[in-house]
PDB file of C-alpha atoms in Angstrom:
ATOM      1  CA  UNK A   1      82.325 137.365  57.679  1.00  0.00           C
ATOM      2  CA  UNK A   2      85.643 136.583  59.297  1.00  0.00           C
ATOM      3  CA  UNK A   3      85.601 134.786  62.339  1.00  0.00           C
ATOM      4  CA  UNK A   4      88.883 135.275  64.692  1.00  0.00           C
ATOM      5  CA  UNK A   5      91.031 131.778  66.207  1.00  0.00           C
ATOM      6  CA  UNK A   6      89.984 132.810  69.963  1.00  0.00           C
ATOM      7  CA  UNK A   7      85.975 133.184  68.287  1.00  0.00           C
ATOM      8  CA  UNK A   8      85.800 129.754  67.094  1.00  0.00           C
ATOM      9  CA  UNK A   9      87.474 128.499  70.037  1.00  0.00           C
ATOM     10  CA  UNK A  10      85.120 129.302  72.004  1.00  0.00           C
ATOM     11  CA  UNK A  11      82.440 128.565  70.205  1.00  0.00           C
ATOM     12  CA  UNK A  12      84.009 124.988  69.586  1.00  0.00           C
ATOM     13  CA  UNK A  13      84.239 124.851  73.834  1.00  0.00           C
ATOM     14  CA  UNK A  14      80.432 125.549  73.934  1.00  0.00           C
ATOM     15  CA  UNK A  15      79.038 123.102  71.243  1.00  0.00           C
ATOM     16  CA  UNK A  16      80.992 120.570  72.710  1.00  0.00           C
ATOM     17  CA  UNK A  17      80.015 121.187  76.353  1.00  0.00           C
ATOM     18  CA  UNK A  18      83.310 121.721  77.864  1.00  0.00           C
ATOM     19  CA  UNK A  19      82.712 124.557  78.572  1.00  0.00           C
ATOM     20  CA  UNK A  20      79.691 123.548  81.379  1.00  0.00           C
ATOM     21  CA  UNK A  21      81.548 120.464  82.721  1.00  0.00           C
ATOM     22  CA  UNK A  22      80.313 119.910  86.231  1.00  0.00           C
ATOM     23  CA  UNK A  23      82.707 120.460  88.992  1.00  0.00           C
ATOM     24  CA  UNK A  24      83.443 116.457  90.660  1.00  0.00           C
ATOM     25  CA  UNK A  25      80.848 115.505  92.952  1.00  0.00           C
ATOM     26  CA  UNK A  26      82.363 113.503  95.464  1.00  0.00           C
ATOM     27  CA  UNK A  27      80.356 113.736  98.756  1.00  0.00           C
ATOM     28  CA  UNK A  28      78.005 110.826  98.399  1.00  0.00           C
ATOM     29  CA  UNK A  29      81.365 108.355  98.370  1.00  0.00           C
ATOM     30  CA  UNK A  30      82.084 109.310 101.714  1.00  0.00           C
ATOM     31  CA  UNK A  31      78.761 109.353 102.927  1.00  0.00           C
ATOM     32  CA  UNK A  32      78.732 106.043 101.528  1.00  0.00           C
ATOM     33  CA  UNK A  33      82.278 104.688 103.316  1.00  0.00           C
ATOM     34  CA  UNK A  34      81.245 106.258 106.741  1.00  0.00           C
ATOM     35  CA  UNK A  35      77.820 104.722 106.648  1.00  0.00           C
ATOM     36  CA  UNK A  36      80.046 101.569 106.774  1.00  0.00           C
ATOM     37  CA  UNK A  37      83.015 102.157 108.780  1.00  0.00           C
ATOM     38  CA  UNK A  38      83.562 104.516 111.047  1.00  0.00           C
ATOM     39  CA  UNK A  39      86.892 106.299 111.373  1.00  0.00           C
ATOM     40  CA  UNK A  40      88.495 109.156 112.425  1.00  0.00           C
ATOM     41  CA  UNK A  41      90.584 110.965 109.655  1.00  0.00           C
ATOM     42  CA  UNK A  42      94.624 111.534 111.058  1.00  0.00           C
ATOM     43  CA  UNK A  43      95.274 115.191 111.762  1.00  0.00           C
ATOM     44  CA  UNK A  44      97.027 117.522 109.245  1.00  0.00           C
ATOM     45  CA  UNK A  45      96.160 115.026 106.501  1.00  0.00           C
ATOM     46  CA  UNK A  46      94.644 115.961 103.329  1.00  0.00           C
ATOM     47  CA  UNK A  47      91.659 114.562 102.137  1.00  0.00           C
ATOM     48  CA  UNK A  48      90.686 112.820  98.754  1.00  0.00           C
ATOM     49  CA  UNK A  49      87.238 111.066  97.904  1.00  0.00           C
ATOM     50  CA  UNK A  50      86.428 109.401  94.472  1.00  0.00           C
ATOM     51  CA  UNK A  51      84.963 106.516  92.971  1.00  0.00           C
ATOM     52  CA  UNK A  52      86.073 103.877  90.525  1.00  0.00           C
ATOM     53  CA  UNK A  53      84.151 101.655  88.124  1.00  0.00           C
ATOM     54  CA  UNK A  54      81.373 104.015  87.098  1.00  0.00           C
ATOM     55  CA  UNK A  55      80.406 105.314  90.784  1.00  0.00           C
ATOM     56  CA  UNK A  56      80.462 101.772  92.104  1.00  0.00           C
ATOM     57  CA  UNK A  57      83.888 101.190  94.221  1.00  0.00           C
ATOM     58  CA  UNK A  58      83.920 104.008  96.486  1.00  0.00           C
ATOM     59  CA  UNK A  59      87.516 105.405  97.875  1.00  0.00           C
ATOM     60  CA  UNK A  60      88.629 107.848 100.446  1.00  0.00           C
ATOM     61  CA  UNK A  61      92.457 108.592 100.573  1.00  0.00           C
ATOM     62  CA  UNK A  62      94.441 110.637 103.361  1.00  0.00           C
ATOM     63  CA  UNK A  63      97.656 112.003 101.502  1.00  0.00           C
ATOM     64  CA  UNK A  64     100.860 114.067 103.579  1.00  0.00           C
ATOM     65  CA  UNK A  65     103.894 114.133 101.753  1.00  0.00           C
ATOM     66  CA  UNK A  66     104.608 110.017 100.311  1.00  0.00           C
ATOM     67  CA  UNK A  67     102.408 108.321 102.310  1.00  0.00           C
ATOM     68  CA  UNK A  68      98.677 107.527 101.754  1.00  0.00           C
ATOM     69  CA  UNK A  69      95.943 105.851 103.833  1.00  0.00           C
ATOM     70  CA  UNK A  70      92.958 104.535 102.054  1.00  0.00           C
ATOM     71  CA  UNK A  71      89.884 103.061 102.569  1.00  0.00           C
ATOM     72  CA  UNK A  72      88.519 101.047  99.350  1.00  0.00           C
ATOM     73  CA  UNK A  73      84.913  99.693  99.111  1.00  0.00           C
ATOM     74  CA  UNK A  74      84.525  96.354  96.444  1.00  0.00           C
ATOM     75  CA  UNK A  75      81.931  94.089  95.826  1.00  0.00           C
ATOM     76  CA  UNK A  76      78.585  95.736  94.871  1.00  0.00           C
ATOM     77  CA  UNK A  77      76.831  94.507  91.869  1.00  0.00           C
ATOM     78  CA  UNK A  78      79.159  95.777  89.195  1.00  0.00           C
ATOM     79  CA  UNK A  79      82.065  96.151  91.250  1.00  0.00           C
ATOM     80  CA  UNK A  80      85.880  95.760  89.877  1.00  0.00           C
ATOM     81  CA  UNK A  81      86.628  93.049  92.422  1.00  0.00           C
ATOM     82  CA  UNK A  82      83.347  90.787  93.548  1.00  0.00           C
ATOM     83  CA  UNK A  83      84.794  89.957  96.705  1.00  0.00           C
ATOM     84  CA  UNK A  84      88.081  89.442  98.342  1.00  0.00           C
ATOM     85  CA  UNK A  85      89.550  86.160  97.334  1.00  0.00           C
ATOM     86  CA  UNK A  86      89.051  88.241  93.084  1.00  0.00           C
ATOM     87  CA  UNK A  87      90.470  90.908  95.258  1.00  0.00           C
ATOM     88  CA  UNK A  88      94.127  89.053  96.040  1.00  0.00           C
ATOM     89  CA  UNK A  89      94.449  87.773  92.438  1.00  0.00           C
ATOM     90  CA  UNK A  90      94.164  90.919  91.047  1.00  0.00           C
ATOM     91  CA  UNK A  91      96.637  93.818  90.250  1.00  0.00           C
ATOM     92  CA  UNK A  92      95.555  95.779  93.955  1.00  0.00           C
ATOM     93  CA  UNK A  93      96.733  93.281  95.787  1.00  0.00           C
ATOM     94  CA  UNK A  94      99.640  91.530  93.938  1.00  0.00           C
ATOM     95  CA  UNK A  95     103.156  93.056  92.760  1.00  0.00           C
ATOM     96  CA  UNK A  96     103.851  92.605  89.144  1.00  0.00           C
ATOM     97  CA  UNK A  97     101.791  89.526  89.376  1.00  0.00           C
ATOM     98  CA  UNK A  98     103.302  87.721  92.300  1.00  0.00           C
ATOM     99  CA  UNK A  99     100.808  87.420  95.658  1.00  0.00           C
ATOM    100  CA  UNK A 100     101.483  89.829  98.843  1.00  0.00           C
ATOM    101  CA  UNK A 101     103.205  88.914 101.552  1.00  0.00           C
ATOM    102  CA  UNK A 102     101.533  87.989 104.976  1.00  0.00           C
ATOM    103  CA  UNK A 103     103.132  90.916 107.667  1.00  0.00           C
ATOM    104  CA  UNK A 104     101.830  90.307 111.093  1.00  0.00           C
ATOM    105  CA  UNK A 105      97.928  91.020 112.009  1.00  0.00           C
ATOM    106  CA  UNK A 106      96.258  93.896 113.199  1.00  0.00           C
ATOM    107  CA  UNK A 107      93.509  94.343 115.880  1.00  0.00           C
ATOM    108  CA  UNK A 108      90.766  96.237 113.493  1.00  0.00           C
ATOM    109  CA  UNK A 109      87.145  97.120 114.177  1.00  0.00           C
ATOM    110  CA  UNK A 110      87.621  94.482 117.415  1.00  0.00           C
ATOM    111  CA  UNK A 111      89.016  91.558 114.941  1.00  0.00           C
ATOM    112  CA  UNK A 112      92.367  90.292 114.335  1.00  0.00           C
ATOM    113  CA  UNK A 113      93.175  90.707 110.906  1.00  0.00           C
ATOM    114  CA  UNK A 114      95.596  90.013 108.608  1.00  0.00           C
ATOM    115  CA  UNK A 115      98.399  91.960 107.201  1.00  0.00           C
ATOM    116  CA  UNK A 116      99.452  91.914 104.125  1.00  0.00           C
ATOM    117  CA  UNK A 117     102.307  93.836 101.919  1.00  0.00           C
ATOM    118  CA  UNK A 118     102.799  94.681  98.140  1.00  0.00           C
ATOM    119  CA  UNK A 119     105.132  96.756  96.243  1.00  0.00           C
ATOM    120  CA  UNK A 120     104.348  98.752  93.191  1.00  0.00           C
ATOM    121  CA  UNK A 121     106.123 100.629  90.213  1.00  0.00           C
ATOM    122  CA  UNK A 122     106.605 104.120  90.844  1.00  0.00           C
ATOM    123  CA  UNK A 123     105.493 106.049  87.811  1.00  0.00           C
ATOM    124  CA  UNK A 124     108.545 108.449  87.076  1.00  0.00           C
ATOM    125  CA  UNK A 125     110.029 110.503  84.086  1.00  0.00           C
ATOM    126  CA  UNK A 126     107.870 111.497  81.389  1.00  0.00           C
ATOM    127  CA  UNK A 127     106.047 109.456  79.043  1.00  0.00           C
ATOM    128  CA  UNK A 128     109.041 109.048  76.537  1.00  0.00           C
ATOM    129  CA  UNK A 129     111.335 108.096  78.861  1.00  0.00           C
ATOM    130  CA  UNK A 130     113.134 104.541  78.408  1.00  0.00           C
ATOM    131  CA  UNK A 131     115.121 103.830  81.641  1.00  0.00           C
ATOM    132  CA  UNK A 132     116.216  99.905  81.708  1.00  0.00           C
ATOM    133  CA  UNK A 133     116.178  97.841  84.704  1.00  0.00           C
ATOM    134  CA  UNK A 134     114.115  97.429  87.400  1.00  0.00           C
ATOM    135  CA  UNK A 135     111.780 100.462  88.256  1.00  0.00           C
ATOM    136  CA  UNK A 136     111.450 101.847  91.425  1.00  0.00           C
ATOM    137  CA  UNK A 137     108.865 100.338  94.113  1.00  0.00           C
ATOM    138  CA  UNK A 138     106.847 101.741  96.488  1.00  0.00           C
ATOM    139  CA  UNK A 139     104.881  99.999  99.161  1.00  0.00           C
ATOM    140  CA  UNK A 140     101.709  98.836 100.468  1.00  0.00           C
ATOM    141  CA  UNK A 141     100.395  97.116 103.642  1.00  0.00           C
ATOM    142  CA  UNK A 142      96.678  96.526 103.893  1.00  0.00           C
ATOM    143  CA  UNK A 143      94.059  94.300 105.302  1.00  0.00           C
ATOM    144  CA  UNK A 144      90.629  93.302 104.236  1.00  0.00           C
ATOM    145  CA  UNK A 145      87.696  93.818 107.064  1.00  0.00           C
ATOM    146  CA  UNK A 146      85.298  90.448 106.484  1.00  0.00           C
ATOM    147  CA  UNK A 147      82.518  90.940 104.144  1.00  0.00           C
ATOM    148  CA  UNK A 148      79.242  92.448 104.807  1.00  0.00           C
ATOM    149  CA  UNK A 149      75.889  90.357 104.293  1.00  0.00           C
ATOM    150  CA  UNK A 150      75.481  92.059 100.933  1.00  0.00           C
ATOM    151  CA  UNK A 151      78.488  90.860  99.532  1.00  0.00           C
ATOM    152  CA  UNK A 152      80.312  94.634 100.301  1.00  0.00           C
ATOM    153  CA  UNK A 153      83.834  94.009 101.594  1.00  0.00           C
ATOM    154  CA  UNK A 154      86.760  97.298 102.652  1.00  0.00           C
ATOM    155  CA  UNK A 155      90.329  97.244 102.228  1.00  0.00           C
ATOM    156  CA  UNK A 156      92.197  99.375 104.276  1.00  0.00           C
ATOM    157  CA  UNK A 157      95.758  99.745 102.994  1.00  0.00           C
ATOM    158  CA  UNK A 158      99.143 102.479 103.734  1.00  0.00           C
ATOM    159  CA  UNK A 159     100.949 103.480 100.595  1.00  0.00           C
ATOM    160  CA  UNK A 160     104.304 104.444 100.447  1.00  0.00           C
ATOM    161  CA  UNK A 161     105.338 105.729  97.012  1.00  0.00           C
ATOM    162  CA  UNK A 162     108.785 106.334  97.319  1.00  0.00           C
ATOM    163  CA  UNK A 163     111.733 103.892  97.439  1.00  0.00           C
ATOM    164  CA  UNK A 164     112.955 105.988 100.266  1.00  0.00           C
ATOM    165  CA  UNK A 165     111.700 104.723 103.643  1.00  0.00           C
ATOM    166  CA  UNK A 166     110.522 106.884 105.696  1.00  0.00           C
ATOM    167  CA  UNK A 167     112.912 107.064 109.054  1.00  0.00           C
ATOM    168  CA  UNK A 168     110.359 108.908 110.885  1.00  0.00           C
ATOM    169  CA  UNK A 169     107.921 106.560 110.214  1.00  0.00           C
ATOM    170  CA  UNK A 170     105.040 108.868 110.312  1.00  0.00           C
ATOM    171  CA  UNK A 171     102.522 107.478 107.819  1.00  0.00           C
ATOM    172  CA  UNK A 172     103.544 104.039 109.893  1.00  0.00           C
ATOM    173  CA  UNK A 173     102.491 105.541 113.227  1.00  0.00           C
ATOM    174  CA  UNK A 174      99.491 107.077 111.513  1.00  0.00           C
ATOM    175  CA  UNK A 175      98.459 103.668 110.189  1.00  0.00           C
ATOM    176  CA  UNK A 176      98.714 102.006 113.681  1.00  0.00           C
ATOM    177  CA  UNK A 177      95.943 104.494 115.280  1.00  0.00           C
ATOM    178  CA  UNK A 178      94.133 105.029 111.979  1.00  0.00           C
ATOM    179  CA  UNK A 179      93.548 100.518 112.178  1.00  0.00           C
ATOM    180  CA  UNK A 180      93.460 100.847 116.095  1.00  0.00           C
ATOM    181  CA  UNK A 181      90.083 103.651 115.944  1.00  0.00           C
ATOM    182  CA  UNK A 182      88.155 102.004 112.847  1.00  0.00           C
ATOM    183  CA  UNK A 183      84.980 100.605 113.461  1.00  0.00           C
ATOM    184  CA  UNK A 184      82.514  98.920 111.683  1.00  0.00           C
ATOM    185  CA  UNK A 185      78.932 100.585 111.637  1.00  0.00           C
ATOM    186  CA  UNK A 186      75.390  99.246 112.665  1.00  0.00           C
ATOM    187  CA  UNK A 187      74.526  98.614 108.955  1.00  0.00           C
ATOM    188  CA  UNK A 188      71.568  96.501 108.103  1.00  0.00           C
ATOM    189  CA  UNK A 189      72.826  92.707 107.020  1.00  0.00           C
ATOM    190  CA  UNK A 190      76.123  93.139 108.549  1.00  0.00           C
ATOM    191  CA  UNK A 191      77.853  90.674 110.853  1.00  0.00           C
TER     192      UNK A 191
END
């Protein structure tokens, strides 16, 4: 019995389970993030919402064109960072090693707050591509709200990836009113 190319690729896609691969679940992240904060998403934005670290560090981005705002969730039991002080020595908060800047303060959730910038390799070109010198940088300003009773602590950060700045400023001016309508939620344990 002769068994065609497309055949036993298909059969290979079914014993293997690719084939039945769930589609991404990603409601119960932002379920989780707005029973924290709450927030109201900038108009004409797109939406993203993942986690990281096995399910545990929830994230929910707003993407138009270069500019991203997102809302990151550390320090459950498990979590990447275990609260913010692991959070600023680590490779989300530092560029190529060196610690963020301090940029002003923001009024957030009814607390001053701290601002703080990074900048970040751009990932360009393909995989093979060797370009010496210094790659290009993209931006970052974020904040850190204070930690909840359970240890649970949100970083709220504007990314910029491109080198280009942005004359309009629009994700900047989104950023202002996105800090300026967060709250924090009535969540059990929380300050």
């Amino acid at each position: 019995m002769k068994i065609t190319r497309s055949a036993w690729l298909v059969s290979l896609a079914l014993l293997t389970g690719a084939a039945k691969e769930p589609a991404m679940k990603n409601v119960p992240a932002v379920e989780t993030v707005a029973g924290l904060i709450e927030f109201a998403p900038p108009a004409g934005w797109s939406r993203t919402a993942y986690s990281n670290t096995g399910g545990i560090d929830l994230v929910v981005a707003f993407e138009r064109g270069m500019d991203r705002l997102v809302v990151q969730v550390f320090g459950a039991k498990g979590s990447f960072h275990k609260d913010p002080t692991d959070f600023f020595a680590g490779p989300g908060a530092t560029t190529m090693g060196r610690a963020p800047e301090k940029k002003g303060e923001a009024l957030v959730a009814g607390k001053p707050l701290a601002l703080f910038r990074r900048r970040f390799p751009l990932l360009e070109g393909g995989p093979h591509d060797s370009t010496p010198g210094t790659p290009k940088m993209g931006a970052e300003t974020f904040c850190i709200l204070p930690p909840f009773k359970d240890g649970r602590f949100i970083v709220l950060s504007l990314q910029r990836e491109s080198p280009v700045p942005d004359i309009e400023r629009t994700g900047e001016k989104a950023w202002k009113s996105f800090l300026r309508g967060v709250r924090r939620s009535k969540v059990p344990g929380s300050p």
